[in-house]
Amino acid sequence: MPDFSIKERPVILERLKTSSYDLLVIGGGITGAGIALDAASRGLKTALIEKNDFAFGTSSRSTKLIHGGLRYLKQLEFGLVREVGSERAIVHRLAPHLVIPERMLLPLSEKKGLGYWLTSIGLMIYDYLAGVRPEDQRRMLTKPQTLRFEPLLRRDDIKGGAIYAEYRTDDARLTIEIIKTAFGHGADIVSYVKVQDFIYGSGKVQGVLVEDLLTGMSFPVRAKVVVSAAGPWVDELREVNKSKTGKRLHLTKGVHIVVPREKLPVQQSIYFDVDDGRMIFAIPRGRITYVGTTDTNYAGPIDNVTASAEDATYLVRAVNATFPKVNLKVNDIESSWAGLRPLIHEEGKSASQLSRKDEIFESVTGLISIAGGKLTGYRKMAERVVNLVIKRNFQDRQLDKCHTQRIKLTGGDFHSKKDVRKYMLTRVKALKIYNLSDITVNYLVSNYGHQTDRIIEYFRQLEDPDTELRLLKAELAFTVEHEMVVTLMDFFVRRTGLAYFHINKVIQHKDSVNSFMQKLTGMDDQTSNRQLRDLEQFINQVKSFK
Ligand code: FAD
């Protein structure tokens, strides 16, 4: 199989110009990635076009949970809880290193949220609908037990608690692994190419007109069916297709803040009540804890969504009200991210009340758009879309049924959680000679799975007295050659997550990594300098709140 790298990009572009596809997918977030994998693995000739980096949109800005959707139970969306609940176990099997079981503490407040018995019954229904294994099912806690689980909680307000099962992930890494798996199944996939318009024939969409944003060249791409999985941009493309009638999107903004672990040293992930009736997460992850999310109506620019001072203050206040000893300040925030939920508008409902269900729109010209939904449900959403594509256009073809529940994602070829642990321990041992800590090896394995060995190969070949920088260079070499990293931001924001979870490391090594990137890709000085400036601007943006 050819490498999924910038060196291969001209070859992929040439194929896009000269081929005629069964299906063309717009958008390289998790929804588009899932559709491309499903379609290619069933035998459809598939292309996917992304105008930015993969997972640039909502798919790198979520709470990063593959979850059973406890909050949907409150909204009585039983079908959604059942679907995402059973999906989490499947996604865990497909990439056990990347989708990791997480115990969630649900403290019960005297004044807010649901009562003890209602919560107990709710969680029981949740366990049943989500098919949670007996050993992971909910455990109700007394007040002293809850405070032992989390001594930082406000003592006078806690009446008990519960522990229930969730999974955590890295949304952008999950997306890129699905993209790579789809590429491995023969899909032609490219980033930094923007769909500008649709091409029509006999009144039907028969392809798209695109612009390669790296060269400025425009060209048509032909396809029998076009699916728009453009997330928050879905309505923009429906407008271009002149089909924005009936239901429309309702964008709401969700912000997360990142603080050093010592500023909010919670012992495990917590899902807690806020004064306004909402609930938010505090999730420890290595050296940091992240907190989110907000949920507010959004009408600003979609391409550059940022956290405001109001968002930051809301989250800091919520933390201090629940963990009074912490005394968190906005100044303690070291990074943040803001994303848009592409929800379906419902008259009279507030941001938090809107359904998270996905919705498919079909236009009279045959454009299929999908929006809404969850990271967690990507595989089922993809199955529904591809079923529809086949029903409308390829009934006469002998195509496989959806079997993505059996397609392991790249790097995820482990039998079980235990198998991941065994792999990790052997690498910890092997890498002792290089002074790589257990935490570092853990990071590598949970990000890259079996592909850790490829990174170690690069690491061995490189020379640098600074081990941290040497490893960064090895990761860069791997992601440039196998994960279509085009810019410095692709690497620091979406392949490694370092711009969110270890921003000081980014600040310390950005110049050296930039020089190495230039060496690897041969990019000219002007491009290299611009990429560095873009990264610096991004760092400034995620650290400051206006
Ligand atoms: P996106 O990821 O936004 O992808 C759309 C892509 O289309 C973008 O990359 C964009 O660049 C591209 N595009 C747009 N226009 C064009 C064009 N003209 N040409 C080419 N490409 C184009 N779900 C969970 O399961 N668990 C969670 O914990 C969770 N937390 C969340 C927290 C927040 C704050 C938010 C906002 C959402 C959360 N979600 C969660 C929901 C989940 O993140 C989204 O449902 C999912 O990421 C949407 O993915 P998508 O692929 O549909 O959209």
Coordinates of C-alpha atoms and ligand atoms in Angstrom, one line a residue:
M1 CA 0.0 0.0 0.0
P2 CA 1.4 3.5 -0.8
D3 CA 2.2 5.8 2.1
F4 CA -0.5 8.2 3.2
S5 CA 1.9 11.1 2.9
I6 CA 2.4 14.5 1.3
K7 CA 4.7 12.8 -1.2
E8 CA 1.8 10.7 -2.4
R9 CA -0.5 13.8 -2.6
P10 CA 0.2 14.6 -6.3
V11 CA -0.6 11.0 -7.2
I12 CA -3.9 11.1 -5.3
L13 CA -4.8 14.5 -6.9
E14 CA -4.1 13.1 -10.3
R15 CA -6.5 10.2 -9.6
L16 CA -9.1 12.6 -8.4
K17 CA -8.8 14.6 -11.7
T18 CA -9.0 11.6 -14.0
S19 CA -11.3 9.1 -12.2
S20 CA -15.0 8.8 -11.9
Y21 CA -16.2 7.7 -8.4
D22 CA -19.2 5.9 -7.2
L23 CA -19.2 8.1 -4.1
L24 CA -17.5 11.4 -3.1
V25 CA -17.6 12.4 0.5
I26 CA -17.1 16.1 1.5
G27 CA -15.5 16.5 5.0
G28 CA -12.8 14.6 6.8
G29 CA -14.2 14.7 10.3
I30 CA -15.3 11.5 12.0
T31 CA -18.6 11.4 10.1
G32 CA -17.0 11.7 6.6
A33 CA -14.2 9.3 7.6
G34 CA -16.7 6.7 8.8
I35 CA -18.7 7.0 5.6
A36 CA -15.5 6.6 3.4
L37 CA -14.4 3.5 5.3
D38 CA -17.9 1.9 5.2
A39 CA -18.3 2.6 1.4
A40 CA -14.8 1.6 0.4
S41 CA -14.9 -1.6 2.4
R42 CA -18.2 -2.6 0.7
G43 CA -16.7 -2.2 -2.7
L44 CA -17.7 1.4 -3.8
K45 CA -15.1 3.4 -5.6
T46 CA -14.8 6.2 -3.0
A47 CA -13.1 9.6 -2.6
L48 CA -13.0 12.0 0.4
I49 CA -12.1 15.7 0.2
E50 CA -11.3 17.8 3.2
K51 CA -10.7 21.5 3.0
N52 CA -8.5 21.7 6.0
D53 CA -6.6 19.1 8.0
F54 CA -8.6 15.9 8.9
A55 CA -10.6 16.4 12.1
F56 CA -10.0 20.2 11.8
G57 CA -13.7 20.8 12.7
T58 CA -15.8 19.5 15.6
S59 CA -14.0 16.2 15.5
S60 CA -10.9 17.5 17.3
R61 CA -12.8 19.7 19.8
S62 CA -15.2 17.3 21.6
T63 CA -15.0 16.2 25.3
K64 CA -13.2 13.2 23.9
L65 CA -15.5 10.6 25.4
I66 CA -16.9 7.6 23.6
H67 CA -19.9 7.6 25.7
G68 CA -23.2 6.0 26.4
G69 CA -24.8 9.4 26.6
L70 CA -26.1 9.5 30.1
R71 CA -27.5 13.0 29.5
Y72 CA -29.8 11.7 26.7
L73 CA -31.5 9.6 29.3
K74 CA -32.6 12.9 31.0
Q75 CA -34.1 13.9 27.6
L76 CA -35.8 10.5 27.3
E77 CA -33.9 9.6 24.1
F78 CA -33.8 5.9 24.8
G79 CA -33.0 4.9 21.2
L80 CA -29.9 7.2 21.2
V81 CA -28.7 5.8 24.5
R82 CA -29.1 2.3 23.2
E83 CA -27.2 3.0 20.0
V84 CA -24.3 4.9 21.3
G85 CA -24.1 2.6 24.3
S86 CA -23.7 -0.5 22.2
E87 CA -21.4 1.3 19.8
R88 CA -18.8 2.2 22.4
A89 CA -18.1 -1.5 23.0
I90 CA -17.6 -2.0 19.3
V91 CA -15.3 1.1 18.9
H92 CA -13.3 -0.1 21.9
R93 CA -12.8 -3.5 20.1
L94 CA -11.7 -1.8 16.9
A95 CA -9.0 0.3 18.7
P96 CA -8.5 -0.9 22.3
H97 CA -5.4 1.3 22.8
L98 CA -7.3 4.5 21.8
V99 CA -10.7 3.9 23.3
I100 CA -10.1 3.2 26.9
P101 CA -12.6 2.3 29.7
E102 CA -12.9 5.2 32.1
R103 CA -14.6 5.1 35.5
M104 CA -16.8 8.2 35.9
L105 CA -17.8 9.6 39.3
L106 CA -21.2 11.2 39.5
P107 CA -21.5 13.2 42.8
L108 CA -25.1 13.9 43.9
S109 CA -25.7 17.3 45.3
E110 CA -28.2 18.3 48.0
K111 CA -29.5 21.2 46.0
K112 CA -29.0 20.4 42.3
G113 CA -29.5 17.5 39.9
L114 CA -31.5 14.3 40.3
G115 CA -32.2 12.6 43.6
Y116 CA -30.4 9.4 44.8
W117 CA -33.1 6.9 43.8
L118 CA -33.9 8.5 40.5
T119 CA -30.2 8.5 39.6
S120 CA -29.9 4.8 40.7
I121 CA -32.8 3.8 38.5
G122 CA -31.6 6.1 35.6
L123 CA -28.1 4.5 35.7
M124 CA -29.7 1.0 35.9
I125 CA -31.6 1.8 32.7
Y126 CA -28.4 3.2 31.2
D127 CA -26.4 0.1 32.0
Y128 CA -29.2 -2.0 30.4
L129 CA -29.6 0.1 27.3
A130 CA -25.9 0.5 26.8
G131 CA -25.2 -3.3 27.4
V132 CA -22.6 -2.5 30.1
R133 CA -20.9 -5.7 31.3
P134 CA -21.9 -6.8 34.9
E135 CA -18.4 -5.9 36.3
D136 CA -18.6 -2.3 35.0
Q137 CA -22.2 -1.6 36.0
R138 CA -23.2 1.3 38.2
R139 CA -22.3 1.4 41.8
M140 CA -24.2 3.7 44.1
L141 CA -22.1 5.4 46.8
T142 CA -22.9 6.8 50.3
K143 CA -21.7 10.3 51.2
P144 CA -18.5 9.2 52.9
Q145 CA -17.7 6.8 50.0
T146 CA -18.2 9.6 47.5
L147 CA -15.9 11.9 49.5
R148 CA -13.3 9.2 49.7
F149 CA -13.4 8.9 45.9
E150 CA -13.1 12.6 45.6
P151 CA -12.0 14.5 48.8
L152 CA -12.0 17.9 46.9
L153 CA -15.8 17.9 46.6
R154 CA -17.8 20.4 48.6
R155 CA -18.6 18.4 51.8
D156 CA -21.8 20.3 52.9
D157 CA -23.5 19.8 49.5
I158 CA -22.9 16.1 48.8
K159 CA -25.5 13.5 49.7
G160 CA -24.0 10.5 47.9
G161 CA -22.8 9.6 44.4
A162 CA -22.4 6.9 41.8
I163 CA -19.7 5.4 39.7
Y164 CA -20.6 4.4 36.1
A165 CA -18.8 3.3 33.0
E166 CA -17.6 5.5 30.1
Y167 CA -14.7 5.3 27.6
R168 CA -12.3 8.1 26.8
T169 CA -10.4 8.7 23.5
D170 CA -8.6 11.2 21.4
D171 CA -11.1 12.4 18.9
A172 CA -8.6 13.6 16.3
R173 CA -6.5 10.5 16.5
L174 CA -9.6 8.3 16.2
T175 CA -10.6 10.3 13.1
I176 CA -7.1 10.0 11.5
E177 CA -7.0 6.2 12.1
I178 CA -10.4 5.8 10.4
I179 CA -9.1 7.9 7.5
K180 CA -6.0 5.8 7.2
T181 CA -8.0 2.6 7.4
A182 CA -10.3 3.9 4.6
F183 CA -7.2 4.8 2.5
G184 CA -6.0 1.2 3.1
H185 CA -9.3 0.0 1.7
G186 CA -8.7 1.9 -1.5
A187 CA -10.4 5.3 -0.9
D188 CA -8.7 8.3 -2.5
I189 CA -8.4 10.8 0.3
V190 CA -7.0 14.3 0.3
S191 CA -6.8 17.3 2.7
Y192 CA -6.5 21.0 2.0
V193 CA -8.8 20.7 -1.0
K194 CA -12.0 22.7 -0.8
V195 CA -15.3 21.9 -2.5
Q196 CA -16.4 25.2 -4.1
D197 CA -19.4 24.1 -6.1
F198 CA -21.4 21.2 -7.5
I199 CA -21.4 19.9 -11.0
Y200 CA -24.8 19.0 -12.4
G201 CA -26.0 16.8 -15.3
S202 CA -29.7 16.1 -16.1
G203 CA -30.6 18.0 -13.0
K204 CA -28.6 15.8 -10.7
V205 CA -25.3 16.4 -8.8
Q206 CA -22.6 14.5 -10.7
G207 CA -19.5 15.7 -8.9
V208 CA -17.9 18.8 -7.4
L209 CA -15.6 21.6 -8.4
V210 CA -12.7 21.9 -6.0
E211 CA -9.7 24.2 -5.3
D212 CA -6.4 22.7 -4.1
L213 CA -5.6 25.2 -1.3
L214 CA -1.9 24.4 -1.5
T215 CA -1.5 25.3 -5.2
G216 CA -4.6 27.4 -6.0
M217 CA -5.5 25.0 -8.9
S218 CA -9.2 24.3 -9.5
F219 CA -10.5 21.1 -11.1
P220 CA -13.7 19.0 -11.3
V221 CA -14.1 15.6 -9.6
R222 CA -16.7 13.3 -11.0
A223 CA -18.9 11.1 -8.9
K224 CA -22.2 9.3 -9.2
V225 CA -23.2 10.3 -5.7
V226 CA -22.0 13.2 -3.4
V227 CA -22.4 13.0 0.3
S228 CA -21.8 16.1 2.4
A229 CA -20.5 15.3 5.9
A230 CA -19.4 18.9 6.5
G231 CA -20.5 19.1 10.1
P232 CA -21.1 22.8 11.0
W233 CA -20.6 23.7 7.3
V234 CA -23.4 21.4 6.1
D235 CA -25.9 24.3 5.6
E236 CA -23.2 26.4 3.8
L237 CA -23.0 23.6 1.2
R238 CA -26.8 23.1 1.1
E239 CA -27.0 26.8 0.2
V240 CA -24.5 26.3 -2.7
N241 CA -26.7 23.4 -3.8
K242 CA -29.8 25.7 -3.4
S243 CA -31.4 23.1 -1.2
K244 CA -31.4 24.8 2.2
T245 CA -35.1 24.5 2.8
G246 CA -37.1 22.8 5.7
K247 CA -34.9 21.8 8.6
R248 CA -31.7 23.7 9.2
L249 CA -28.7 23.6 11.5
H250 CA -28.5 25.2 14.9
L251 CA -24.9 25.7 15.9
T252 CA -24.0 25.7 19.6
K253 CA -20.5 26.4 20.9
G254 CA -18.8 24.1 23.5
V255 CA -15.6 25.2 25.2
H256 CA -13.1 23.2 27.2
I257 CA -10.3 24.6 29.4
V258 CA -7.0 22.8 30.3
V259 CA -5.3 23.4 33.6
P260 CA -2.2 21.8 35.2
R261 CA -3.2 18.7 37.2
E262 CA -1.8 20.2 40.4
K263 CA -4.3 23.1 40.1
L264 CA -7.3 20.7 39.8
P265 CA -6.0 17.3 41.2
V266 CA -9.2 15.3 40.9
Q267 CA -8.6 11.6 41.4
Q268 CA -10.7 10.4 38.5
S269 CA -13.1 11.7 35.9
I270 CA -16.1 13.5 37.3
Y271 CA -19.5 14.5 35.8
F272 CA -20.9 17.2 38.1
D273 CA -23.9 19.6 38.3
V274 CA -23.7 23.3 37.6
D275 CA -26.0 26.0 39.2
D276 CA -27.8 26.6 35.9
G277 CA -29.0 23.0 35.7
R278 CA -26.3 21.8 33.2
M279 CA -23.6 19.2 33.9
I280 CA -20.0 19.4 33.0
F281 CA -17.0 17.0 33.0
A282 CA -13.6 17.3 34.8
I283 CA -11.2 14.8 33.2
P284 CA -7.7 14.2 34.4
R285 CA -5.3 13.2 31.6
G286 CA -1.6 12.8 32.3
R287 CA -0.2 16.1 33.6
I288 CA -3.3 18.1 33.1
T289 CA -7.0 18.1 33.9
Y290 CA -9.5 19.4 31.3
V291 CA -13.0 20.8 32.1
G292 CA -16.0 21.3 29.8
T293 CA -18.2 22.0 28.3
T294 CA -20.2 25.1 27.8
D295 CA -23.3 25.1 25.5
T296 CA -24.3 28.4 24.0
N297 CA -26.0 29.5 20.8
Y298 CA -23.4 30.5 18.1
A299 CA -23.6 32.8 15.1
G300 CA -20.0 33.8 14.5
P301 CA -17.5 32.7 11.9
I302 CA -17.4 28.9 11.6
D303 CA -13.8 28.6 10.5
N304 CA -12.3 30.2 13.6
V305 CA -14.2 29.4 16.8
T306 CA -12.5 30.6 20.0
A307 CA -13.2 30.5 23.8
S308 CA -14.3 33.9 25.2
A309 CA -13.6 35.4 28.6
E310 CA -17.2 34.6 29.5
D311 CA -16.7 30.9 28.6
A312 CA -13.6 30.7 30.7
T313 CA -15.1 32.4 33.7
Y314 CA -18.2 30.1 33.5
L315 CA -16.1 27.0 33.7
V316 CA -13.7 28.3 36.4
R317 CA -16.7 29.3 38.5
A318 CA -18.4 25.9 38.1
V319 CA -15.1 24.2 39.2
N320 CA -14.8 26.5 42.3
A321 CA -18.4 25.9 43.3
T322 CA -17.9 22.1 43.2
F323 CA -14.3 21.9 44.5
P324 CA -14.1 24.9 46.9
K325 CA -10.5 24.2 48.1
V326 CA -9.2 24.5 44.6
N327 CA -9.5 28.2 44.1
L328 CA -9.0 28.0 40.3
K329 CA -8.3 31.3 38.4
V330 CA -8.6 32.1 34.7
N331 CA -4.9 32.7 34.8
D332 CA -4.3 29.1 35.6
I333 CA -5.7 28.0 32.2
E334 CA -2.8 26.8 30.0
S335 CA -4.8 25.9 26.9
S336 CA -8.4 25.6 25.6
W337 CA -10.5 24.5 22.7
A338 CA -13.8 25.5 21.3
G339 CA -16.0 23.5 18.9
L340 CA -19.4 23.8 17.3
R341 CA -22.2 21.2 17.6
P342 CA -24.0 20.9 14.3
L343 CA -27.4 20.3 15.8
I344 CA -30.8 20.3 14.1
H345 CA -32.9 23.4 14.9
E346 CA -36.1 22.9 16.9
E347 CA -38.3 25.9 17.5
G348 CA -38.4 27.1 21.1
K349 CA -35.7 24.8 22.4
S350 CA -32.5 26.1 24.2
A351 CA -29.0 25.0 23.2
S352 CA -28.9 22.3 25.9
Q353 CA -32.3 21.0 25.0
L354 CA -31.7 20.3 21.3
S355 CA -31.5 16.7 20.3
R356 CA -28.1 15.2 19.5
K357 CA -29.6 12.8 17.0
D358 CA -28.2 12.8 13.5
E359 CA -30.3 13.7 10.5
I360 CA -30.0 13.0 6.8
F361 CA -31.2 15.5 4.2
E362 CA -31.7 14.6 0.5
S363 CA -31.9 17.4 -2.0
V364 CA -33.9 17.1 -5.3
T365 CA -30.6 17.2 -7.1
G366 CA -29.5 14.1 -5.2
L367 CA -27.1 15.7 -2.7
I368 CA -27.1 13.7 0.5
S369 CA -26.1 15.7 3.7
I370 CA -25.7 14.3 7.2
A371 CA -25.4 16.4 10.3
G372 CA -25.9 16.1 14.1
G373 CA -25.0 12.9 15.9
K374 CA -22.0 12.0 18.1
L375 CA -18.4 10.9 17.7
T376 CA -19.5 7.7 19.4
G377 CA -22.2 6.9 16.8
Y378 CA -20.0 7.5 13.7
R379 CA -20.0 3.9 12.5
K380 CA -23.8 3.5 12.6
M381 CA -24.3 6.9 11.0
A382 CA -22.0 5.8 8.2
E383 CA -23.9 2.5 7.8
R384 CA -27.2 4.4 7.4
V385 CA -25.8 6.8 4.9
V386 CA -24.1 4.1 2.7
N387 CA -27.3 2.0 2.9
L388 CA -29.2 5.0 1.5
V389 CA -26.5 5.6 -1.2
I390 CA -26.7 2.0 -2.3
K391 CA -30.6 1.9 -2.2
R392 CA -30.8 5.0 -4.4
N393 CA -28.0 4.3 -6.9
F394 CA -26.4 0.9 -6.8
Q395 CA -29.2 -1.7 -6.3
D396 CA -28.0 -3.5 -9.3
R397 CA -24.5 -4.0 -7.9
Q398 CA -23.3 -7.0 -5.8
L399 CA -21.9 -5.1 -2.9
D400 CA -20.9 -6.3 0.6
K401 CA -23.1 -5.6 3.6
C402 CA -21.7 -3.2 6.2
H403 CA -18.9 -5.0 8.1
T404 CA -17.0 -2.1 9.7
Q405 CA -17.7 -3.7 13.1
R406 CA -15.0 -6.2 12.2
I407 CA -12.5 -3.8 10.6
K408 CA -9.7 -3.0 13.1
L409 CA -8.4 0.5 12.8
T410 CA -4.8 1.1 11.9
G411 CA -2.6 0.5 15.0
G412 CA -5.5 -1.2 16.8
D413 CA -4.7 -4.9 16.1
F414 CA -4.9 -6.0 19.7
H415 CA -7.0 -8.8 21.1
S416 CA -7.9 -7.1 24.3
K417 CA -7.1 -4.4 26.9
K418 CA -4.7 -6.9 28.4
D419 CA -2.9 -7.3 25.1
V420 CA -2.4 -3.5 24.9
R421 CA -0.9 -3.6 28.4
K422 CA 1.5 -6.5 27.5
Y423 CA 2.6 -4.6 24.4
M424 CA 3.2 -1.5 26.5
L425 CA 5.2 -3.2 29.2
T426 CA 7.6 -4.8 26.7
R427 CA 8.2 -1.4 25.1
V428 CA 8.7 0.2 28.5
K429 CA 11.4 -2.4 29.1
A430 CA 13.0 -2.1 25.7
L431 CA 13.1 1.7 25.8
K432 CA 14.7 2.0 29.3
I433 CA 18.2 2.3 27.6
Y434 CA 17.0 5.6 26.1
N435 CA 15.6 7.0 29.3
L436 CA 12.1 7.1 28.0
S437 CA 9.7 7.1 30.9
D438 CA 6.7 4.9 31.4
I439 CA 4.5 7.9 31.0
T440 CA 6.1 8.6 27.6
V441 CA 5.7 5.0 26.4
N442 CA 2.1 5.0 27.7
Y443 CA 1.4 8.2 25.6
L444 CA 2.9 6.6 22.5
V445 CA 1.0 3.4 22.8
S446 CA -2.3 5.0 23.6
N447 CA -1.9 7.4 20.7
Y448 CA -0.4 5.1 18.0
G449 CA -1.0 1.5 19.2
H450 CA 1.1 -1.0 17.2
Q451 CA 2.5 1.9 15.2
T452 CA 4.6 2.8 18.2
D453 CA 7.2 0.4 16.8
R454 CA 7.5 2.5 13.7
I455 CA 8.1 5.6 15.7
I456 CA 10.7 3.8 17.8
E457 CA 12.5 2.8 14.5
Y458 CA 12.6 6.5 13.5
F459 CA 13.8 7.4 17.0
R460 CA 16.6 4.9 16.8
Q461 CA 17.8 6.4 13.5
L462 CA 17.7 10.0 14.7
E463 CA 20.4 11.7 16.6
D464 CA 19.7 14.4 19.2
P465 CA 21.1 14.9 22.6
D466 CA 17.7 16.1 23.8
T467 CA 15.6 12.9 24.2
E468 CA 12.3 14.8 24.2
L469 CA 13.1 16.6 21.0
R470 CA 14.4 13.4 19.4
L471 CA 11.1 11.7 20.1
L472 CA 9.1 14.6 18.8
K473 CA 11.2 14.4 15.6
A474 CA 10.5 10.7 15.4
E475 CA 6.7 11.3 15.8
L476 CA 6.9 14.0 13.1
A477 CA 8.7 11.7 10.7
F478 CA 6.1 9.0 11.2
T479 CA 3.1 11.4 10.9
V480 CA 4.5 13.2 7.8
E481 CA 5.1 9.9 6.1
H482 CA 2.1 7.9 7.2
E483 CA -0.6 10.4 8.4
M484 CA -0.6 13.2 5.8
V485 CA 0.7 15.9 8.1
V486 CA 1.0 19.0 5.9
T487 CA 1.5 21.8 8.4
L488 CA 3.1 22.3 11.8
M489 CA -0.4 22.7 13.3
D490 CA -1.6 19.4 11.9
F491 CA 1.2 17.8 13.9
F492 CA 1.0 19.8 17.2
V493 CA -2.8 20.1 17.3
R494 CA -4.4 17.0 15.8
R495 CA -1.8 14.2 15.5
T496 CA -0.2 14.6 19.0
G497 CA -2.7 16.8 20.9
L498 CA 0.3 18.5 22.4
A499 CA -1.0 22.0 21.8
Y500 CA -3.8 21.2 24.2
F501 CA -2.2 18.8 26.6
H502 CA 1.4 19.9 26.8
I503 CA 1.5 23.4 25.4
N504 CA 4.8 24.3 27.1
K505 CA 6.5 21.5 25.2
V506 CA 5.2 23.0 21.9
I507 CA 6.5 26.4 22.9
Q508 CA 9.9 25.0 23.8
H509 CA 10.4 22.9 20.7
K510 CA 8.4 24.6 17.9
D511 CA 11.4 26.2 16.2
S512 CA 13.5 23.0 16.1
V513 CA 10.5 20.9 15.0
N514 CA 9.7 23.4 12.3
S515 CA 13.3 23.2 10.9
F516 CA 13.1 19.4 10.9
M517 CA 9.7 19.6 9.2
Q518 CA 11.3 21.7 6.5
K519 CA 14.1 19.2 6.0
L520 CA 11.6 16.3 5.8
T521 CA 9.2 17.9 3.4
G522 CA 11.5 20.3 1.4
M523 CA 9.1 23.2 1.9
D524 CA 10.4 26.6 1.0
D525 CA 11.4 29.2 3.7
Q526 CA 8.3 31.3 3.1
T527 CA 5.9 28.5 3.7
S528 CA 7.9 27.3 6.7
N529 CA 7.9 30.8 8.3
R530 CA 4.2 31.2 7.7
Q531 CA 3.5 27.8 9.3
L532 CA 5.5 28.8 12.4
R533 CA 3.6 32.2 12.6
D534 CA 0.3 30.4 12.3
L535 CA 1.2 28.1 15.2
E536 CA 2.4 31.0 17.3
Q537 CA -0.9 32.8 16.7
F538 CA -2.8 29.6 17.6
I539 CA -0.9 29.2 20.9
N540 CA -1.7 32.8 21.7
Q541 CA -5.4 32.2 20.9
V542 CA -5.9 29.1 23.1
K543 CA -4.2 30.8 26.0
S544 CA -6.0 34.1 26.0
F545 CA -9.7 34.9 26.4
K546 CA -11.3 38.0 25.1
Ligands
FAD1 P1 -16.6 17.9 11.6 O1 -15.7 17.2 12.5 O2 -16.8 19.4 11.9 O3 -16.1 17.7 10.2 C1 -16.6 18.4 9.1 C2 -15.5 18.6 8.1 O4 -15.9 19.1 6.9 C3 -14.5 19.7 8.7 O5 -13.2 19.1 8.9 C4 -14.5 20.7 7.6 O6 -13.2 21.3 7.4 C5 -14.9 20.0 6.3 N1 -15.5 20.8 5.3 C6 -16.5 21.8 5.5 N2 -16.8 22.4 4.3 C7 -16.0 21.8 3.4 C8 -15.8 22.0 2.0 N3 -16.5 23.0 1.3 N4 -14.9 21.3 1.3 C9 -14.2 20.3 2.0 N5 -14.3 20.1 3.3 C10 -15.2 20.8 4.0 N6 -19.4 13.3 20.7 C11 -19.1 12.2 21.4 O7 -19.4 11.1 21.0 N7 -18.4 12.3 22.6 C12 -18.1 13.5 23.2 O8 -17.5 13.5 24.2 C13 -18.5 14.7 22.5 N8 -18.2 15.9 23.0 C14 -18.5 17.0 22.3 C15 -18.2 18.2 22.9 C16 -18.4 19.4 22.2 C17 -18.0 20.7 22.8 C18 -18.9 19.3 20.8 C19 -19.0 20.6 20.0 C20 -19.3 18.1 20.3 C21 -19.1 17.0 21.0 N9 -19.4 15.7 20.5 C22 -19.1 14.6 21.2 C23 -20.0 15.6 19.2 C24 -19.0 15.2 18.1 O9 -17.8 15.9 18.4 C25 -19.5 15.6 16.8 O10 -20.8 15.0 16.6 C26 -18.6 15.1 15.6 O11 -17.3 15.5 15.9 C27 -19.0 15.8 14.3 O12 -18.2 15.3 13.3 P2 -18.4 15.7 11.8 O13 -17.5 14.9 11.0 O14 -19.9 15.6 11.5 O15 -18.1 17.2 11.7

